[in-house]
Coordinates of C-alpha atoms and ligand atoms in Angstrom, one line a residue:
M1 CA -19.3 4.4 -0.4
V2 CA -22.5 6.9 -1.0
E3 CA -24.3 7.8 2.3
R4 CA -27.6 8.3 2.1
A5 CA -29.3 11.0 4.5
T6 CA -32.3 9.7 6.3
G7 CA -31.9 12.1 8.9
K8 CA -31.8 9.0 11.8
K9 CA -29.2 9.7 14.7
L10 CA -27.1 6.9 15.8
Y11 CA -25.6 6.6 19.6
I12 CA -23.1 4.2 20.3
E13 CA -21.5 3.5 23.9
T14 CA -18.8 1.0 23.8
V15 CA -16.9 -0.6 27.0
G16 CA -14.3 -3.2 26.9
C17 CA -11.4 -3.7 25.4
Q18 CA -10.0 -2.4 21.7
M19 CA -11.6 -5.7 20.2
N20 CA -14.9 -3.9 21.1
V21 CA -13.9 -0.4 20.1
L22 CA -13.1 -1.8 16.3
D23 CA -16.2 -3.9 16.2
S24 CA -17.9 -0.2 17.1
E25 CA -16.4 1.5 14.3
F26 CA -17.6 -1.5 12.0
V27 CA -21.0 -0.8 12.9
A28 CA -21.0 2.7 13.0
A29 CA -19.8 2.6 9.2
A30 CA -22.3 0.1 8.2
L31 CA -25.1 2.4 9.5
A32 CA -23.9 5.5 7.9
E33 CA -23.8 3.8 4.8
R34 CA -27.5 3.6 5.6
G35 CA -27.7 7.0 6.2
Y36 CA -27.2 7.1 9.8
E37 CA -25.5 10.0 11.5
L38 CA -23.2 9.6 14.7
T39 CA -24.2 11.8 17.6
D40 CA -22.4 12.0 20.9
D41 CA -25.8 13.2 22.5
I42 CA -28.0 9.8 23.6
R43 CA -31.2 12.5 24.2
R44 CA -31.0 13.1 20.3
A45 CA -30.5 9.3 19.2
D46 CA -33.1 7.6 17.0
V47 CA -31.3 4.4 17.6
I48 CA -29.2 3.6 20.5
L49 CA -26.3 0.8 20.7
F50 CA -24.5 -0.5 23.4
N51 CA -21.6 -2.4 23.0
T52 CA -20.6 -4.4 26.1
C53 CA -18.1 -6.3 28.0
S54 CA -18.5 -9.5 30.1
V55 CA -15.1 -10.2 31.7
R56 CA -15.9 -8.7 35.1
Q57 CA -19.5 -8.2 36.8
H58 CA -19.1 -4.6 37.1
A59 CA -18.9 -3.8 33.2
E60 CA -22.1 -6.0 33.0
D61 CA -23.9 -4.1 35.9
K62 CA -23.5 -0.6 34.3
I63 CA -24.6 -1.4 30.9
Y64 CA -27.8 -3.0 33.1
S65 CA -28.4 0.1 34.9
A66 CA -28.1 2.4 31.6
L67 CA -30.7 0.2 30.2
G68 CA -32.7 0.6 33.0
R69 CA -32.6 4.5 32.8
L70 CA -34.0 4.2 29.4
K71 CA -37.2 2.5 30.3
H72 CA -39.2 6.1 30.5
R73 CA -37.9 7.2 27.5
K74 CA -38.8 4.1 25.2
R75 CA -42.2 4.7 26.7
R76 CA -42.8 8.3 25.4
Q77 CA -40.8 7.4 22.3
P78 CA -41.7 3.7 21.1
E79 CA -39.8 4.0 17.8
L80 CA -36.7 4.8 19.4
I81 CA -34.4 1.4 18.7
I82 CA -31.9 0.2 21.5
G83 CA -29.7 -2.8 20.9
V84 CA -27.3 -4.6 22.9
M85 CA -24.3 -6.0 20.9
G86 CA -21.0 -7.6 22.1
C87 CA -20.3 -10.0 24.6
M88 CA -22.8 -9.4 26.8
A89 CA -25.2 -10.1 24.4
Q90 CA -23.6 -13.7 23.5
K91 CA -23.4 -14.4 27.2
D92 CA -26.8 -13.5 28.3
Q93 CA -29.0 -13.5 25.2
K94 CA -32.8 -13.7 26.1
L95 CA -31.8 -12.8 29.5
I96 CA -31.5 -9.3 28.4
F97 CA -35.0 -9.0 26.9
H98 CA -36.5 -10.3 30.4
R99 CA -34.2 -7.9 32.6
A100 CA -34.9 -4.9 30.1
P101 CA -38.1 -5.8 28.1
H102 CA -37.7 -2.3 26.3
V103 CA -34.5 -3.8 24.5
D104 CA -35.2 -4.5 20.6
L105 CA -32.1 -6.1 19.6
V106 CA -29.6 -8.2 20.5
A107 CA -26.5 -9.3 18.5
G108 CA -23.1 -11.0 19.9
P109 CA -19.7 -10.3 18.7
G110 CA -20.1 -13.3 15.9
Q111 CA -23.0 -11.6 14.1
L112 CA -22.6 -7.6 14.7
H113 CA -22.6 -7.5 10.5
R114 CA -26.2 -8.0 10.7
V115 CA -27.2 -5.4 13.4
P116 CA -28.2 -2.7 10.0
E117 CA -30.6 -5.7 8.8
L118 CA -32.1 -6.2 12.1
I119 CA -32.6 -2.6 13.0
E120 CA -34.6 -2.7 9.5
Q121 CA -36.4 -6.0 10.6
V122 CA -37.1 -4.0 14.1
E123 CA -38.7 -0.9 12.1
R124 CA -40.5 -3.0 9.6
E125 CA -41.8 -5.8 12.0
R126 CA -41.7 -4.1 15.4
Q127 CA -40.5 -7.0 16.9
R128 CA -37.5 -7.8 18.9
Q129 CA -34.6 -9.5 16.8
M130 CA -31.5 -11.6 18.2
A131 CA -28.5 -12.9 16.5
V132 CA -26.1 -14.8 18.4
S133 CA -23.3 -17.1 17.8
L134 CA -23.6 -21.2 18.7
P135 CA -22.5 -22.3 22.1
R136 CA -18.9 -23.8 22.3
T137 CA -20.3 -27.0 23.5
A138 CA -22.8 -27.0 20.3
G139 CA -21.1 -29.5 18.2
A140 CA -18.0 -29.7 15.6
R141 CA -15.5 -27.0 15.9
G142 CA -16.0 -25.9 12.5
K143 CA -19.6 -25.3 13.0
V144 CA -19.4 -23.3 16.1
A145 CA -16.3 -21.2 14.4
E146 CA -18.4 -20.6 11.4
S147 CA -21.2 -19.1 13.5
F148 CA -18.5 -16.3 14.7
E149 CA -18.3 -14.4 11.9
T150 CA -16.7 -11.0 11.9
F151 CA -17.4 -7.9 10.2
E152 CA -14.0 -8.3 8.1
E153 CA -15.4 -11.2 6.2
H154 CA -18.1 -8.7 4.7
D155 CA -15.8 -6.4 3.3
P156 CA -16.4 -3.5 5.4
D157 CA -15.6 0.4 4.9
R158 CA -12.7 1.3 7.2
L159 CA -14.0 5.3 7.9
A160 CA -11.3 7.5 9.7
K161 CA -14.1 9.4 11.1
F162 CA -15.6 6.4 13.1
R163 CA -12.2 6.1 14.8
P164 CA -11.4 7.5 18.2
A165 CA -8.4 9.0 15.8
R166 CA -7.7 9.2 12.1
F167 CA -4.1 8.6 12.2
Q168 CA -4.2 5.3 14.4
A169 CA -6.2 2.3 13.6
Y170 CA -7.0 -1.3 15.1
V171 CA -6.8 -4.3 12.8
R172 CA -8.1 -7.8 14.1
I173 CA -5.7 -10.5 13.0
M174 CA -7.3 -13.2 14.9
M175 CA -10.7 -13.9 16.7
G176 CA -11.8 -15.8 19.6
C177 CA -9.5 -17.9 22.0
D178 CA -8.8 -21.5 22.9
K179 CA -7.0 -21.2 26.0
F180 CA -10.0 -21.8 28.4
C181 CA -8.1 -20.2 31.7
T182 CA -10.7 -21.0 34.2
F183 CA -11.5 -17.7 35.4
C184 CA -12.3 -16.3 31.8
V185 CA -15.3 -15.7 29.9
V186 CA -13.8 -14.6 26.6
P187 CA -13.5 -18.2 24.9
S188 CA -17.1 -19.0 25.4
V189 CA -18.6 -15.2 24.2
R190 CA -16.0 -14.9 21.4
G191 CA -15.8 -18.2 20.1
P192 CA -13.1 -20.4 18.8
E193 CA -9.6 -19.2 18.2
Q194 CA -9.3 -18.4 14.2
S195 CA -6.8 -16.7 12.3
R196 CA -7.3 -14.4 9.3
P197 CA -5.3 -15.1 6.4
P198 CA -2.6 -13.0 6.3
E199 CA -3.6 -11.4 2.7
A200 CA -6.8 -10.0 3.9
I201 CA -5.2 -8.5 6.7
L202 CA -1.9 -6.9 4.9
A203 CA -4.5 -5.4 2.2
E204 CA -6.4 -3.8 5.1
C205 CA -3.3 -2.7 6.8
K206 CA -2.3 -1.2 3.3
R207 CA -5.9 0.5 2.8
L208 CA -5.4 2.2 6.2
V209 CA -1.7 3.5 5.8
D210 CA -2.9 4.8 2.0
E211 CA -5.5 7.0 4.1
G212 CA -3.3 8.5 6.3
C213 CA -2.9 5.9 9.3
V214 CA 0.9 6.1 11.0
E215 CA 0.2 4.0 13.7
I216 CA -1.5 0.3 13.4
T217 CA -2.1 -2.2 16.7
L218 CA -2.9 -5.7 15.7
L219 CA -5.6 -7.4 17.8
G220 CA -6.0 -10.9 19.3
Q221 CA -6.7 -12.2 22.6
T222 CA -3.6 -14.1 22.1
V223 CA -2.3 -12.4 19.6
N224 CA 1.2 -13.9 19.5
S225 CA -0.6 -17.6 19.1
Y226 CA -1.5 -16.1 15.6
C227 CA -1.0 -19.1 13.2
Y228 CA -2.3 -19.0 9.3
R229 CA -2.2 -22.6 7.8
H230 CA -2.3 -22.0 4.1
G231 CA -3.7 -24.4 1.5
D232 CA -0.2 -25.4 0.3
G233 CA 1.0 -26.3 3.8
R234 CA 2.9 -23.1 4.7
V235 CA 2.4 -21.5 7.8
T236 CA 2.7 -17.9 8.6
R237 CA 2.8 -16.6 12.1
L238 CA 3.2 -13.2 14.2
P239 CA 6.7 -12.4 13.1
D240 CA 6.0 -13.0 9.5
L241 CA 3.2 -10.8 9.8
L242 CA 5.1 -8.1 11.3
A243 CA 7.6 -8.0 8.7
A244 CA 5.1 -8.0 5.8
V245 CA 3.0 -5.1 7.4
H246 CA 6.6 -3.2 8.3
E247 CA 7.1 -2.9 4.5
L248 CA 4.4 -0.2 4.1
S249 CA 5.8 3.0 3.6
G250 CA 4.1 5.6 5.7
L251 CA 3.6 3.5 8.5
R252 CA 5.6 4.6 11.5
R253 CA 4.4 2.3 14.3
L254 CA 3.3 -0.8 14.6
K255 CA 1.8 -2.7 17.9
F256 CA 0.5 -6.0 19.1
V257 CA -2.0 -7.1 21.9
T258 CA -2.3 -9.0 23.8
N259 CA 0.5 -11.5 24.4
Y260 CA 0.2 -14.9 26.0
P261 CA 3.2 -15.7 27.7
R262 CA 3.7 -19.2 26.7
D263 CA 3.8 -18.2 22.9
M264 CA 6.5 -15.3 23.3
T265 CA 8.9 -17.1 21.1
D266 CA 12.6 -15.9 20.0
E267 CA 11.6 -15.4 16.4
L268 CA 9.1 -13.0 17.7
L269 CA 11.4 -11.1 20.0
D270 CA 14.0 -11.1 17.2
A271 CA 11.3 -9.5 15.1
V272 CA 10.7 -6.9 17.6
R273 CA 14.2 -6.1 17.9
S274 CA 14.8 -5.6 14.1
L275 CA 12.1 -4.0 12.8
P276 CA 12.3 -0.5 14.1
K277 CA 8.5 0.2 13.3
V278 CA 7.4 -2.4 15.7
S279 CA 6.7 -0.6 19.0
P280 CA 9.1 -2.1 21.9
Y281 CA 6.2 -2.7 23.9
L282 CA 5.0 -6.1 25.0
H283 CA 1.8 -6.5 27.0
V284 CA 2.2 -10.2 28.5
P285 CA -0.4 -10.8 31.5
A286 CA 1.0 -12.9 34.1
Q287 CA -2.1 -12.9 36.2
S288 CA -0.6 -14.1 39.2
G289 CA 2.9 -15.0 40.6
S290 CA 2.1 -18.1 42.6
N291 CA 2.2 -21.2 40.9
A292 CA -0.8 -22.9 43.1
V293 CA -2.9 -20.1 41.8
L294 CA -1.3 -20.3 38.2
K295 CA -2.7 -23.9 38.1
R296 CA -6.2 -23.5 39.7
M297 CA -6.3 -20.7 36.5
K298 CA -5.2 -23.3 34.3
R299 CA -2.9 -20.6 32.7
G300 CA -0.4 -23.2 31.4
Y301 CA 3.2 -22.0 32.7
T302 CA 4.6 -21.6 36.1
V303 CA 6.2 -18.8 37.5
E304 CA 9.4 -19.8 36.6
E305 CA 8.5 -19.9 33.1
Y306 CA 7.2 -16.7 33.0
R307 CA 10.5 -15.2 34.7
E308 CA 12.5 -17.3 31.8
M309 CA 10.3 -15.3 29.4
V310 CA 11.0 -12.1 30.7
E311 CA 14.5 -12.8 30.9
R312 CA 14.6 -13.7 27.5
V313 CA 12.6 -10.4 26.7
R314 CA 15.6 -8.1 28.5
E315 CA 18.2 -9.9 26.8
R316 CA 16.6 -10.2 23.1
V317 CA 14.8 -6.6 23.0
P318 CA 16.6 -4.8 25.9
D319 CA 14.8 -1.3 25.3
A320 CA 11.2 -3.2 25.6
A321 CA 8.7 -1.8 28.2
L322 CA 6.7 -4.8 29.6
A323 CA 3.2 -5.0 31.1
S324 CA 1.0 -6.9 32.7
D325 CA -2.4 -8.0 33.8
F326 CA -3.0 -9.1 37.6
I327 CA -6.2 -10.9 38.9
V328 CA -6.3 -10.6 43.0
G329 CA -8.5 -12.7 45.1
F330 CA -8.7 -15.6 42.8
C331 CA -10.8 -18.5 44.4
G332 CA -8.2 -20.2 47.0
E333 CA -5.5 -17.1 47.0
T334 CA -4.0 -16.9 50.4
E335 CA -1.6 -14.4 51.7
E336 CA 1.4 -16.5 50.9
D337 CA 0.0 -16.5 47.3
F338 CA -0.5 -12.7 47.3
E339 CA 2.9 -12.0 48.4
A340 CA 4.7 -14.1 45.5
T341 CA 2.4 -12.2 43.0
C342 CA 4.1 -8.8 44.8
E343 CA 7.4 -10.6 44.5
L344 CA 6.7 -11.2 40.7
V345 CA 5.9 -7.3 40.1
R346 CA 8.7 -6.3 42.3
W347 CA 11.1 -8.3 40.3
A348 CA 9.7 -7.8 36.9
Q349 CA 9.8 -3.9 36.9
F350 CA 6.6 -3.6 34.4
K351 CA 6.0 -0.4 32.8
N352 CA 2.3 -1.1 34.1
C353 CA -0.1 -3.3 35.5
F354 CA -3.6 -3.6 35.0
I355 CA -4.6 -4.9 38.4
F356 CA -8.4 -6.5 38.6
K357 CA -10.2 -8.0 41.5
Y358 CA -11.3 -11.5 40.9
S359 CA -15.1 -11.5 39.4
P360 CA -16.6 -15.1 39.1
R361 CA -18.3 -15.5 35.7
P362 CA -21.1 -17.8 35.1
G363 CA -20.5 -20.7 32.9
T364 CA -16.6 -20.5 33.3
K365 CA -14.7 -23.5 34.7
A366 CA -13.7 -21.5 37.7
V367 CA -17.4 -21.5 38.9
E368 CA -17.7 -24.9 38.3
L369 CA -14.7 -26.0 40.2
Y370 CA -13.7 -23.4 43.0
E371 CA -15.5 -21.3 45.6
D372 CA -14.8 -17.7 45.2
D373 CA -13.6 -17.9 49.1
V374 CA -11.5 -14.4 49.1
P375 CA -14.0 -11.6 50.9
E376 CA -14.4 -8.6 49.0
P377 CA -12.5 -6.4 51.6
V378 CA -9.7 -8.9 51.2
K379 CA -9.8 -8.6 47.4
R380 CA -10.3 -4.7 47.7
R381 CA -6.8 -4.5 49.9
R382 CA -4.7 -6.7 47.6
N383 CA -5.7 -4.8 45.0
N384 CA -4.8 -1.7 46.5
E385 CA -1.3 -3.2 47.7
L386 CA -0.6 -4.2 44.3
L387 CA -1.6 -0.6 42.5
A388 CA 0.7 1.0 45.0
L389 CA 3.7 -1.3 44.8
Q390 CA 3.4 -0.7 40.9
N391 CA 2.9 2.8 41.4
A392 CA 6.4 3.1 43.3
I393 CA 7.9 0.8 40.6
G394 CA 6.6 3.1 37.8
L395 CA 7.6 6.4 39.5
A396 CA 11.0 5.0 40.3
N397 CA 11.3 3.9 36.6
N398 CA 9.9 7.1 34.8
Q399 CA 12.5 9.1 36.6
R400 CA 15.0 7.8 34.5
F401 CA 13.5 9.9 31.7
I402 CA 13.6 13.2 33.5
G403 CA 15.8 15.8 31.5
K404 CA 15.7 13.4 28.5
T405 CA 13.9 13.9 25.2
V406 CA 11.6 11.5 23.7
E407 CA 9.4 11.0 20.6
V408 CA 6.1 11.3 20.8
L409 CA 2.6 10.6 18.6
V410 CA 0.4 13.3 19.6
E411 CA -3.2 11.5 20.3
G412 CA -5.4 14.6 21.5
P413 CA -6.1 16.7 24.2
S414 CA -5.3 15.4 27.7
P415 CA -8.1 14.2 29.8
V416 CA -7.7 17.3 32.1
A417 CA -8.0 19.5 28.8
R418 CA -10.8 17.7 27.0
A419 CA -13.1 19.5 29.8
S420 CA -12.4 22.8 28.3
D421 CA -11.2 22.4 24.9
A422 CA -12.1 25.4 23.5
Q423 CA -8.7 27.2 23.1
D424 CA -6.1 26.3 20.7
V425 CA -3.3 25.6 22.6
L426 CA -3.9 23.4 25.2
Q427 CA -2.7 20.2 27.5
L428 CA -2.0 17.5 24.6
A429 CA -1.4 13.7 25.4
G430 CA 0.5 11.2 23.2
R431 CA 2.7 8.0 23.6
T432 CA 6.4 7.1 22.9
H433 CA 7.1 4.2 20.9
D434 CA 7.3 2.2 23.9
D435 CA 3.6 2.9 25.0
R436 CA 4.6 5.8 27.7
I437 CA 1.9 8.4 28.0
V438 CA 3.4 11.9 27.7
V439 CA 1.6 15.5 28.3
F440 CA 2.8 18.7 27.4
D441 CA 1.4 22.0 26.3
G442 CA 0.9 22.6 22.6
N443 CA -1.4 23.6 19.8
R444 CA -4.4 21.4 18.8
R445 CA -3.0 21.3 15.3
L446 CA -0.2 19.1 16.4
I447 CA -2.7 16.3 16.8
G448 CA -1.9 13.3 14.5
E449 CA 2.2 14.5 14.4
F450 CA 5.3 13.2 15.9
V451 CA 6.9 16.0 18.2
Q452 CA 10.2 15.6 20.5
V453 CA 9.3 16.2 24.4
R454 CA 11.8 17.3 26.9
V455 CA 10.6 15.5 30.1
T456 CA 10.6 17.6 33.2
A457 CA 8.8 15.8 35.7
V458 CA 6.9 12.5 36.1
T459 CA 4.1 10.4 37.6
P460 CA 3.9 6.4 38.3
T461 CA 1.8 6.5 34.6
T462 CA 3.0 9.7 32.9
L463 CA 5.9 11.4 31.9
I464 CA 5.3 15.4 31.6
G465 CA 7.4 17.9 29.4
S466 CA 7.3 20.2 26.9
I467 CA 7.7 20.3 23.3
V468 CA 11.3 20.9 21.6
T469 CA 10.8 20.4 18.1
V470 CA 7.7 19.3 16.0
E471 CA 8.9 16.9 12.7
G472 CA 10.0 19.0 9.7
K473 CA 9.8 22.2 12.0
L474 CA 12.3 24.7 13.4
P475 CA 12.3 25.3 17.3
S476 CA 11.5 29.0 16.3
L477 CA 8.4 27.9 14.8
V478 CA 7.7 25.5 17.6
Q479 CA 8.0 28.0 20.2
A480 CA 6.1 30.8 18.3
G481 CA 3.2 28.1 18.5
L482 CA 3.3 27.6 14.5
Ligands
LIG1 N1 -6.3 -11.8 26.3 C1 -7.3 -11.1 26.5 C2 -8.1 -11.0 27.7 C3 -9.2 -10.2 28.0 S1 -9.7 -10.2 29.5 C4 -6.9 -9.8 26.3 O1 -6.3 -9.2 27.2 O2 -7.4 -9.1 25.2 C5 -8.8 -8.8 30.1 C6 -8.0 -8.9 31.5 O3 -9.3 -9.3 32.3 C7 -7.2 -10.4 31.7 O4 -5.9 -10.3 31.3 C8 -7.4 -10.6 33.1 O5 -6.5 -10.3 33.8 C9 -8.8 -9.9 33.3 N2 -10.0 -10.7 34.1 C10 -10.5 -11.7 32.9 N3 -11.3 -12.6 33.6 C11 -11.7 -12.0 34.8 C12 -12.2 -12.4 35.9 N4 -13.2 -13.2 35.9 N5 -12.3 -11.4 36.9 C13 -11.5 -10.4 37.0 N6 -10.7 -10.2 36.0 C14 -10.5 -10.7 35.0
LIG2 FE1 -9.0 -15.2 28.6 FE2 -7.0 -16.8 28.7 FE3 -7.9 -16.4 26.4 S1 -7.5 -15.0 29.9 S2 -8.8 -14.7 26.6 S3 -8.7 -17.4 28.0 S4 -6.0 -16.7 27.3

């Protein structure tokens, strides 16, 4: 790839899930190919792009206020190009131009490969450009699915410098979602569920590993529903894909997120247990511990079935760390329903939980069918209570690690160190194979390496320790900071 220098600077702000982080990497690389240079200083940018999230109202509000702050700048600097991409672009479409008239470009998640061309069009014609996919109700499934294209179909470059870390990469294995949980906007903004061909996924993983990636995370909204039907009738599922990617020498860790409870098959669990590079980490959102709520959410399982799934995980992959998501204050959630969620959390002993207050999303079934009747202070209290419960569980579980040595892939400076990261020796953060966060002091040259850390203290979400050995180095050299 030849990067043409135009001297133009691109600023991208990414919010939301891993899918968005990956999409931003593709957009940044495609624009670099056209001569753009990435900047993290919004004031110096010639093009400002927001890669947005629509899962909760709060994520959208933040983007609209960031756009509001650019209004005067655009007046002073009319050649500045401001773009909104991702899920909010697909959801709000022209409304974005209405609410923020200084925006030049709107591109949904299924049209991001067109961003470079749309920017050129704005420059040439000085007119707003919009590229979005068809709504799910627009007609035949195939036609709608076709309107959600991904970058991967356009054979993009994967350039390490556009990733948060050169040695870790996301690889999309599916797009969209067909589960239609009643609270969730994802099926409408990311389109129909489509699995990518395994050959293309494998080739992408191979390229990444050849370029020095040691950790790959396979992405899908319901990643374990992955199912690719070949022309000759063969079917490839996630366990097959894991086994194939596992073969790549040089790869050290293979993860996959996020799982759908009903598709947690024995075959998948056996693959996790028998393939040593596959991280024993399973993120399987439960959303609620009450059957009445699960039914209104249209999650497709009962709490008994979820528990049975957890028991199978414990039996087949005994060392697996489980993680979950919960929504509190969903329509009609009573105190008893909430208590049932707490009970599930107490019983399941998750490594960590992401807890959200229900946020009604326009266009979803929940908004059509049910009233958002749990008052905000009640949502907040339940959120805090569940968080406190999970924190106590996390702390107790992490205490088992005190005195033990864990293998850590060093990811970068810890959040505390990031503020003053001038020195060579600083607080670093990394993760264990089962996705536990570990912080310790070390030389910044260790970023991207595997180190052994002895755990001396813990918090509900973090192990704290000190380096014992660095892979391939003698302990004496480690102590000397070499
Ligand atoms: N399968 C996807 C889900 C995307 S949304 C994935 O994890 O990649 C991520 C999480 O946000 C969901 O698991 C759910 O807990 C939460 N969420 C989704 N819609 C929500 C809403 N309307 N209000 C609050 N939380 C929501
Ligand atoms: Fe959303 Fe449910 Fe799919 S949470 S992403 S509709 S599995």
